[in-house]
Amino acid sequence: MAALAVSGLSQQVRCFSTSVVRPFAKLVRPPVQIYGIEGRYATALYSAASKQNKLEQVEKELLRVGLSSELGLRWYLLGSSQTQQPDLEQILKEPKMAASLMNPYVKRSVKVKSLNDMTAKEKFSPLTSNLINLLAENGRLNNTPAVISAFSTMMSVHRGEVPCTVTTASPLDEATLTELKTVLKSFLSKGQVLKLEVKIDPSIMGGMIVRIGEKYVDMSAKTKIQKLSRAMREIL
C-alpha cells in the first residue's frame, strides 16, 4: 500500500516537472539531493524552473508564499493546534479564502479554486502556481513550508553558498568577527561563498561552536569542562 502511494506521488511530481515544459524532458538534477516528500516536489520545481531560466524568479515567489500575509495560508498550514494561534490580522486580510482553507468540511476542489484565485491575484508564474495547486490537489498543503525550505537549500548550493553557524556565549566585537570571517573563508573552495550566521548561547559558557558545511568543531568552554570532568573521574 505504501509502495503504491510513493509510486503515485512520484508519477504526479514527474508530471508537474514536465507540465510547463516539453513533455518527457530530461529532469535537471539539483546541486544537492534532498530526500522525503518535500525533496521530490522541490526537485521537480527546480528542474522545471531551471529549464525556463526562472530559478531566481521562482525563489522570490516562494519567499512571498512563505511570508506574505495576504496568502491566508498560515492557519491552515498550522492545522487546528491550539498552541499555535495565527495572527488575526493576517487571516482577516483575506477572510473568505482563509475561512475556506480552515474549514475541514470544504471540498478540496473548492480550496484549490481559492488558491487559483490567490495565485492569479499575486501574479505568480505558472511554475509557482502549478506547485501550489498540485500540493492542494494532493492534500499536501501542510508540506508547503518544507518544500519552500528544500528549494531554498537547493538555490543556496546553486549559488555556491556554504552555510556556517558560529555559536558563542556572548556577542563578538567587530574586530573578532572580521578575523573569524577571514579564517572561515580560508576553508572555502574557489567559487564558494560564506553564508555566516552567528548565534548567542550563554549556556556554552565561553569559546565557540563552529559548523561549516558538513564540518563541526566544538571549542566551547562547556565541552572542555565536561571532557576534563570525565578525565578526572577516570583517573580517580
PDB file of C-alpha atoms in Angstrom:
ATOM      1  CA  MET A   1       0.000   0.000   0.000  1.00  0.00           C
ATOM      2  CA  ALA A   2       2.775   2.416   0.995  1.00  0.00           C
ATOM      3  CA  ALA A   3       4.740   1.456  -2.130  1.00  0.00           C
ATOM      4  CA  LEU A   4       1.739   2.268  -4.317  1.00  0.00           C
ATOM      5  CA  ALA A   5       1.336   5.640  -2.609  1.00  0.00           C
ATOM      6  CA  VAL A   6       5.005   6.503  -3.139  1.00  0.00           C
ATOM      7  CA  SER A   7       4.791   5.373  -6.751  1.00  0.00           C
ATOM      8  CA  GLY A   8       1.720   7.522  -7.322  1.00  0.00           C
ATOM      9  CA  LEU A   9       3.375  10.560  -5.768  1.00  0.00           C
ATOM     10  CA  SER A  10       6.489  10.082  -7.899  1.00  0.00           C
ATOM     11  CA  GLN A  11       4.380   9.979 -11.033  1.00  0.00           C
ATOM     12  CA  GLN A  12       2.474  13.138 -10.073  1.00  0.00           C
ATOM     13  CA  VAL A  13       5.671  15.031  -9.298  1.00  0.00           C
ATOM     14  CA  ARG A  14       7.206  13.949 -12.609  1.00  0.00           C
ATOM     15  CA  CYS A  15       4.070  15.184 -14.356  1.00  0.00           C
ATOM     16  CA  PHE A  16       4.429  18.517 -12.567  1.00  0.00           C
ATOM     17  CA  SER A  17       8.048  18.898 -13.616  1.00  0.00           C
ATOM     18  CA  THR A  18       7.138  18.469 -17.269  1.00  0.00           C
ATOM     19  CA  SER A  19       3.722  20.146 -17.261  1.00  0.00           C
ATOM     20  CA  VAL A  20       5.170  23.566 -18.000  1.00  0.00           C
ATOM     21  CA  VAL A  21       7.921  22.399 -20.333  1.00  0.00           C
ATOM     22  CA  ARG A  22       8.045  19.996 -23.226  1.00  0.00           C
ATOM     23  CA  PRO A  23       6.741  16.519 -22.353  1.00  0.00           C
ATOM     24  CA  PHE A  24       9.229  13.836 -21.296  1.00  0.00           C
ATOM     25  CA  ALA A  25      12.026  16.403 -20.992  1.00  0.00           C
ATOM     26  CA  LYS A  26      15.022  15.139 -19.072  1.00  0.00           C
ATOM     27  CA  LEU A  27      14.986  16.005 -15.378  1.00  0.00           C
ATOM     28  CA  VAL A  28      17.557  18.625 -14.377  1.00  0.00           C
ATOM     29  CA  ARG A  29      19.154  17.409 -11.161  1.00  0.00           C
ATOM     30  CA  PRO A  30      19.564  19.994  -8.378  1.00  0.00           C
ATOM     31  CA  PRO A  31      23.068  20.576  -6.944  1.00  0.00           C
ATOM     32  CA  VAL A  32      22.061  18.831  -3.714  1.00  0.00           C
ATOM     33  CA  GLN A  33      19.715  15.918  -3.189  1.00  0.00           C
ATOM     34  CA  ILE A  34      17.018  16.307  -0.553  1.00  0.00           C
ATOM     35  CA  TYR A  35      15.009  13.276   0.451  1.00  0.00           C
ATOM     36  CA  GLY A  36      11.395  12.970   1.513  1.00  0.00           C
ATOM     37  CA  ILE A  37       8.186  14.356   0.053  1.00  0.00           C
ATOM     38  CA  GLU A  38       9.475  17.936   0.196  1.00  0.00           C
ATOM     39  CA  GLY A  39      12.596  16.885  -1.713  1.00  0.00           C
ATOM     40  CA  ARG A  40      10.565  15.368  -4.527  1.00  0.00           C
ATOM     41  CA  TYR A  41       8.404  18.430  -5.031  1.00  0.00           C
ATOM     42  CA  ALA A  42      11.365  20.808  -4.719  1.00  0.00           C
ATOM     43  CA  THR A  43      13.427  18.752  -7.178  1.00  0.00           C
ATOM     44  CA  ALA A  44      10.617  18.765  -9.731  1.00  0.00           C
ATOM     45  CA  LEU A  45      10.210  22.530  -9.327  1.00  0.00           C
ATOM     46  CA  TYR A  46      13.969  23.118  -9.585  1.00  0.00           C
ATOM     47  CA  SER A  47      14.111  21.081 -12.785  1.00  0.00           C
ATOM     48  CA  ALA A  48      11.195  22.903 -14.399  1.00  0.00           C
ATOM     49  CA  ALA A  49      12.429  26.353 -13.335  1.00  0.00           C
ATOM     50  CA  SER A  50      15.973  25.599 -14.473  1.00  0.00           C
ATOM     51  CA  LYS A  51      14.796  24.691 -17.962  1.00  0.00           C
ATOM     52  CA  GLN A  52      12.979  28.019 -18.230  1.00  0.00           C
ATOM     53  CA  ASN A  53      15.803  30.036 -16.636  1.00  0.00           C
ATOM     54  CA  LYS A  54      13.431  31.163 -13.897  1.00  0.00           C
ATOM     55  CA  LEU A  55      15.128  29.805 -10.791  1.00  0.00           C
ATOM     56  CA  GLU A  56      15.560  33.224  -9.174  1.00  0.00           C
ATOM     57  CA  GLN A  57      12.017  34.304 -10.041  1.00  0.00           C
ATOM     58  CA  VAL A  58      10.507  31.165  -8.529  1.00  0.00           C
ATOM     59  CA  GLU A  59      12.678  31.541  -5.434  1.00  0.00           C
ATOM     60  CA  LYS A  60      11.374  35.089  -4.885  1.00  0.00           C
ATOM     61  CA  GLU A  61       7.780  33.953  -5.420  1.00  0.00           C
ATOM     62  CA  LEU A  62       8.166  31.121  -2.919  1.00  0.00           C
ATOM     63  CA  LEU A  63       9.511  33.630  -0.413  1.00  0.00           C
ATOM     64  CA  ARG A  64       6.306  35.603  -0.875  1.00  0.00           C
ATOM     65  CA  VAL A  65       4.292  32.430  -0.372  1.00  0.00           C
ATOM     66  CA  GLY A  66       6.121  31.872   2.889  1.00  0.00           C
ATOM     67  CA  LEU A  67       5.919  35.471   4.169  1.00  0.00           C
ATOM     68  CA  SER A  68       3.018  37.304   2.546  1.00  0.00           C
ATOM     69  CA  SER A  69       0.216  37.927   4.999  1.00  0.00           C
ATOM     70  CA  GLU A  70      -2.285  38.094   2.138  1.00  0.00           C
ATOM     71  CA  LEU A  71      -1.987  34.416   1.276  1.00  0.00           C
ATOM     72  CA  GLY A  72      -4.100  33.372   4.249  1.00  0.00           C
ATOM     73  CA  LEU A  73      -2.331  30.006   4.480  1.00  0.00           C
ATOM     74  CA  ARG A  74      -0.697  30.218   7.886  1.00  0.00           C
ATOM     75  CA  TRP A  75      -3.627  28.932   9.924  1.00  0.00           C
ATOM     76  CA  TYR A  76      -4.295  26.085   7.509  1.00  0.00           C
ATOM     77  CA  LEU A  77      -0.658  25.037   7.473  1.00  0.00           C
ATOM     78  CA  LEU A  78      -0.510  25.011  11.271  1.00  0.00           C
ATOM     79  CA  GLY A  79      -3.625  22.881  11.489  1.00  0.00           C
ATOM     80  CA  SER A  80      -6.014  23.086  14.397  1.00  0.00           C
ATOM     81  CA  SER A  81      -3.319  23.154  17.102  1.00  0.00           C
ATOM     82  CA  GLN A  82      -4.431  25.328  19.999  1.00  0.00           C
ATOM     83  CA  THR A  83      -0.800  26.081  20.895  1.00  0.00           C
ATOM     84  CA  GLN A  84      -0.015  27.924  17.670  1.00  0.00           C
ATOM     85  CA  GLN A  85      -2.559  30.668  17.169  1.00  0.00           C
ATOM     86  CA  PRO A  86      -2.418  32.649  13.905  1.00  0.00           C
ATOM     87  CA  ASP A  87      -2.180  36.400  13.667  1.00  0.00           C
ATOM     88  CA  LEU A  88      -5.795  37.551  13.211  1.00  0.00           C
ATOM     89  CA  GLU A  89      -4.640  40.481  11.091  1.00  0.00           C
ATOM     90  CA  GLN A  90      -3.087  38.035   8.639  1.00  0.00           C
ATOM     91  CA  ILE A  91      -6.249  35.955   8.348  1.00  0.00           C
ATOM     92  CA  LEU A  92      -8.719  38.823   8.159  1.00  0.00           C
ATOM     93  CA  LYS A  93      -6.954  40.395   5.192  1.00  0.00           C
ATOM     94  CA  GLU A  94      -8.343  37.524   3.102  1.00  0.00           C
ATOM     95  CA  PRO A  95     -11.269  36.314   5.250  1.00  0.00           C
ATOM     96  CA  LYS A  96     -13.115  34.346   2.555  1.00  0.00           C
ATOM     97  CA  MET A  97     -10.130  32.330   1.419  1.00  0.00           C
ATOM     98  CA  ALA A  98      -8.916  31.824   4.969  1.00  0.00           C
ATOM     99  CA  ALA A  99     -12.328  30.516   6.021  1.00  0.00           C
ATOM    100  CA  SER A 100     -12.353  28.138   3.071  1.00  0.00           C
ATOM    101  CA  LEU A 101      -8.899  26.780   3.800  1.00  0.00           C
ATOM    102  CA  MET A 102      -9.563  26.445   7.535  1.00  0.00           C
ATOM    103  CA  ASN A 103     -12.832  24.551   7.158  1.00  0.00           C
ATOM    104  CA  PRO A 104     -12.230  20.766   7.092  1.00  0.00           C
ATOM    105  CA  TYR A 105     -15.683  20.247   5.568  1.00  0.00           C
ATOM    106  CA  VAL A 106     -14.935  22.324   2.488  1.00  0.00           C
ATOM    107  CA  LYS A 107     -14.201  20.162  -0.548  1.00  0.00           C
ATOM    108  CA  ARG A 108     -10.641  20.030  -1.786  1.00  0.00           C
ATOM    109  CA  SER A 109     -11.764  21.319  -5.189  1.00  0.00           C
ATOM    110  CA  VAL A 110     -13.117  24.466  -3.531  1.00  0.00           C
ATOM    111  CA  LYS A 111      -9.831  25.014  -1.721  1.00  0.00           C
ATOM    112  CA  VAL A 112      -7.956  24.552  -4.994  1.00  0.00           C
ATOM    113  CA  LYS A 113     -10.143  27.210  -6.610  1.00  0.00           C
ATOM    114  CA  SER A 114      -9.386  29.595  -3.738  1.00  0.00           C
ATOM    115  CA  LEU A 115      -5.683  29.024  -4.280  1.00  0.00           C
ATOM    116  CA  ASN A 116      -6.079  29.525  -8.031  1.00  0.00           C
ATOM    117  CA  ASP A 117      -7.694  32.892  -7.352  1.00  0.00           C
ATOM    118  CA  MET A 118      -4.882  33.791  -4.969  1.00  0.00           C
ATOM    119  CA  THR A 119      -2.088  32.859  -7.381  1.00  0.00           C
ATOM    120  CA  ALA A 120      -3.790  34.859 -10.122  1.00  0.00           C
ATOM    121  CA  LYS A 121      -4.076  37.880  -7.829  1.00  0.00           C
ATOM    122  CA  GLU A 122      -0.428  37.589  -6.795  1.00  0.00           C
ATOM    123  CA  LYS A 123       0.556  37.181 -10.479  1.00  0.00           C
ATOM    124  CA  PHE A 124       2.722  34.152  -9.785  1.00  0.00           C
ATOM    125  CA  SER A 125       4.415  32.386 -12.654  1.00  0.00           C
ATOM    126  CA  PRO A 126       2.844  29.140 -13.939  1.00  0.00           C
ATOM    127  CA  LEU A 127       5.675  27.262 -12.217  1.00  0.00           C
ATOM    128  CA  THR A 128       4.831  28.521  -8.736  1.00  0.00           C
ATOM    129  CA  SER A 129       1.090  28.355  -9.366  1.00  0.00           C
ATOM    130  CA  ASN A 130       1.331  24.750 -10.527  1.00  0.00           C
ATOM    131  CA  LEU A 131       3.295  23.790  -7.423  1.00  0.00           C
ATOM    132  CA  ILE A 132       0.738  25.310  -5.040  1.00  0.00           C
ATOM    133  CA  ASN A 133      -2.162  23.785  -6.957  1.00  0.00           C
ATOM    134  CA  LEU A 134      -0.530  20.353  -7.022  1.00  0.00           C
ATOM    135  CA  LEU A 135       0.096  20.480  -3.278  1.00  0.00           C
ATOM    136  CA  ALA A 136      -3.546  21.415  -2.739  1.00  0.00           C
ATOM    137  CA  GLU A 137      -4.889  18.724  -5.074  1.00  0.00           C
ATOM    138  CA  ASN A 138      -2.783  16.079  -3.341  1.00  0.00           C
ATOM    139  CA  GLY A 139      -3.742  17.263   0.141  1.00  0.00           C
ATOM    140  CA  ARG A 140      -0.135  18.282   0.811  1.00  0.00           C
ATOM    141  CA  LEU A 141      -0.517  21.951   1.708  1.00  0.00           C
ATOM    142  CA  ASN A 142       0.903  21.163   5.139  1.00  0.00           C
ATOM    143  CA  ASN A 143       4.174  20.292   3.364  1.00  0.00           C
ATOM    144  CA  THR A 144       4.445  23.752   1.779  1.00  0.00           C
ATOM    145  CA  PRO A 145       6.955  25.205   4.304  1.00  0.00           C
ATOM    146  CA  ALA A 146       9.185  22.125   3.961  1.00  0.00           C
ATOM    147  CA  VAL A 147       9.069  22.306   0.152  1.00  0.00           C
ATOM    148  CA  ILE A 148       9.993  26.008   0.231  1.00  0.00           C
ATOM    149  CA  SER A 149      12.844  25.259   2.632  1.00  0.00           C
ATOM    150  CA  ALA A 150      14.113  22.434   0.426  1.00  0.00           C
ATOM    151  CA  PHE A 151      14.027  24.641  -2.677  1.00  0.00           C
ATOM    152  CA  SER A 152      15.860  27.420  -0.795  1.00  0.00           C
ATOM    153  CA  THR A 153      18.574  24.948   0.168  1.00  0.00           C
ATOM    154  CA  MET A 154      18.954  23.895  -3.468  1.00  0.00           C
ATOM    155  CA  MET A 155      19.240  27.517  -4.555  1.00  0.00           C
ATOM    156  CA  SER A 156      21.781  28.253  -1.840  1.00  0.00           C
ATOM    157  CA  VAL A 157      24.007  25.426  -3.068  1.00  0.00           C
ATOM    158  CA  HIS A 158      23.356  26.511  -6.662  1.00  0.00           C
ATOM    159  CA  ARG A 159      24.854  29.908  -5.812  1.00  0.00           C
ATOM    160  CA  GLY A 160      27.853  28.270  -4.170  1.00  0.00           C
ATOM    161  CA  GLU A 161      26.843  29.364  -0.696  1.00  0.00           C
ATOM    162  CA  VAL A 162      28.341  27.416   2.192  1.00  0.00           C
ATOM    163  CA  PRO A 163      26.225  27.667   5.351  1.00  0.00           C
ATOM    164  CA  CYS A 164      28.171  28.350   8.506  1.00  0.00           C
ATOM    165  CA  THR A 165      26.839  28.720  12.023  1.00  0.00           C
ATOM    166  CA  VAL A 166      29.003  30.093  14.813  1.00  0.00           C
ATOM    167  CA  THR A 167      27.657  29.907  18.363  1.00  0.00           C
ATOM    168  CA  THR A 168      29.253  31.985  21.121  1.00  0.00           C
ATOM    169  CA  ALA A 169      28.394  32.680  24.758  1.00  0.00           C
ATOM    170  CA  SER A 170      28.330  36.444  24.170  1.00  0.00           C
ATOM    171  CA  PRO A 171      28.326  38.758  21.120  1.00  0.00           C
ATOM    172  CA  LEU A 172      31.608  39.101  19.216  1.00  0.00           C
ATOM    173  CA  ASP A 173      33.160  42.514  18.746  1.00  0.00           C
ATOM    174  CA  GLU A 174      33.645  43.769  15.208  1.00  0.00           C
ATOM    175  CA  ALA A 175      37.389  43.049  15.072  1.00  0.00           C
ATOM    176  CA  THR A 176      36.939  39.448  16.264  1.00  0.00           C
ATOM    177  CA  LEU A 177      34.065  38.872  13.863  1.00  0.00           C
ATOM    178  CA  THR A 178      36.126  40.176  10.931  1.00  0.00           C
ATOM    179  CA  GLU A 179      39.043  37.914  11.867  1.00  0.00           C
ATOM    180  CA  LEU A 180      36.684  34.950  12.223  1.00  0.00           C
ATOM    181  CA  LYS A 181      35.219  35.524   8.741  1.00  0.00           C
ATOM    182  CA  THR A 182      38.720  35.632   7.259  1.00  0.00           C
ATOM    183  CA  VAL A 183      39.616  32.316   8.895  1.00  0.00           C
ATOM    184  CA  LEU A 184      36.373  30.640   7.809  1.00  0.00           C
ATOM    185  CA  LYS A 185      36.708  31.828   4.203  1.00  0.00           C
ATOM    186  CA  SER A 186      40.129  30.166   4.025  1.00  0.00           C
ATOM    187  CA  PHE A 187      38.360  26.799   4.213  1.00  0.00           C
ATOM    188  CA  LEU A 188      36.234  27.506   1.131  1.00  0.00           C
ATOM    189  CA  SER A 189      36.969  26.374  -2.397  1.00  0.00           C
ATOM    190  CA  LYS A 190      37.088  28.701  -5.378  1.00  0.00           C
ATOM    191  CA  GLY A 191      33.629  29.979  -6.282  1.00  0.00           C
ATOM    192  CA  GLN A 192      32.139  29.248  -2.878  1.00  0.00           C
ATOM    193  CA  VAL A 193      30.519  31.979  -0.780  1.00  0.00           C
ATOM    194  CA  LEU A 194      30.364  32.027   3.011  1.00  0.00           C
ATOM    195  CA  LYS A 195      26.861  32.337   4.437  1.00  0.00           C
ATOM    196  CA  LEU A 196      27.516  33.090   8.089  1.00  0.00           C
ATOM    197  CA  GLU A 197      25.009  33.041  10.932  1.00  0.00           C
ATOM    198  CA  VAL A 198      26.138  33.970  14.446  1.00  0.00           C
ATOM    199  CA  LYS A 199      24.105  32.695  17.390  1.00  0.00           C
ATOM    200  CA  ILE A 200      24.348  33.543  21.078  1.00  0.00           C
ATOM    201  CA  ASP A 201      24.017  30.762  23.651  1.00  0.00           C
ATOM    202  CA  PRO A 202      25.201  31.671  27.184  1.00  0.00           C
ATOM    203  CA  SER A 203      24.975  28.006  28.209  1.00  0.00           C
ATOM    204  CA  ILE A 204      28.206  27.138  26.357  1.00  0.00           C
ATOM    205  CA  MET A 205      29.949  29.386  28.933  1.00  0.00           C
ATOM    206  CA  GLY A 206      32.718  30.574  26.589  1.00  0.00           C
ATOM    207  CA  GLY A 207      34.647  29.738  23.431  1.00  0.00           C
ATOM    208  CA  MET A 208      32.634  28.880  20.339  1.00  0.00           C
ATOM    209  CA  ILE A 209      30.978  26.120  18.332  1.00  0.00           C
ATOM    210  CA  VAL A 210      31.509  26.221  14.574  1.00  0.00           C
ATOM    211  CA  ARG A 211      29.534  24.324  11.961  1.00  0.00           C
ATOM    212  CA  ILE A 212      30.611  24.969   8.367  1.00  0.00           C
ATOM    213  CA  GLY A 213      29.200  22.785   5.642  1.00  0.00           C
ATOM    214  CA  GLU A 214      29.440  19.240   6.981  1.00  0.00           C
ATOM    215  CA  LYS A 215      32.274  20.083   9.380  1.00  0.00           C
ATOM    216  CA  TYR A 216      31.643  20.595  13.099  1.00  0.00           C
ATOM    217  CA  VAL A 217      34.077  21.875  15.723  1.00  0.00           C
ATOM    218  CA  ASP A 218      33.135  22.324  19.382  1.00  0.00           C
ATOM    219  CA  MET A 219      35.571  24.651  21.153  1.00  0.00           C
ATOM    220  CA  SER A 220      33.154  25.734  23.864  1.00  0.00           C
ATOM    221  CA  ALA A 221      34.197  26.062  27.492  1.00  0.00           C
ATOM    222  CA  LYS A 222      31.259  23.854  28.467  1.00  0.00           C
ATOM    223  CA  THR A 223      32.539  20.937  26.383  1.00  0.00           C
ATOM    224  CA  LYS A 224      36.093  21.400  27.626  1.00  0.00           C
ATOM    225  CA  ILE A 225      34.892  21.303  31.220  1.00  0.00           C
ATOM    226  CA  GLN A 226      32.858  18.179  30.530  1.00  0.00           C
ATOM    227  CA  LYS A 227      35.891  16.466  28.969  1.00  0.00           C
ATOM    228  CA  LEU A 228      38.051  17.489  31.927  1.00  0.00           C
ATOM    229  CA  SER A 229      35.441  16.171  34.342  1.00  0.00           C
ATOM    230  CA  ARG A 230      35.319  12.796  32.574  1.00  0.00           C
ATOM    231  CA  ALA A 231      39.115  12.581  32.528  1.00  0.00           C
ATOM    232  CA  MET A 232      39.299  13.334  36.240  1.00  0.00           C
ATOM    233  CA  ARG A 233      36.733  10.665  37.042  1.00  0.00           C
ATOM    234  CA  GLU A 234      38.717   8.091  35.044  1.00  0.00           C
ATOM    235  CA  ILE A 235      41.896   8.972  36.962  1.00  0.00           C
ATOM    236  CA  LEU A 236      40.194   8.865  40.350  1.00  0.00           C
TER     237      LEU A 236
END
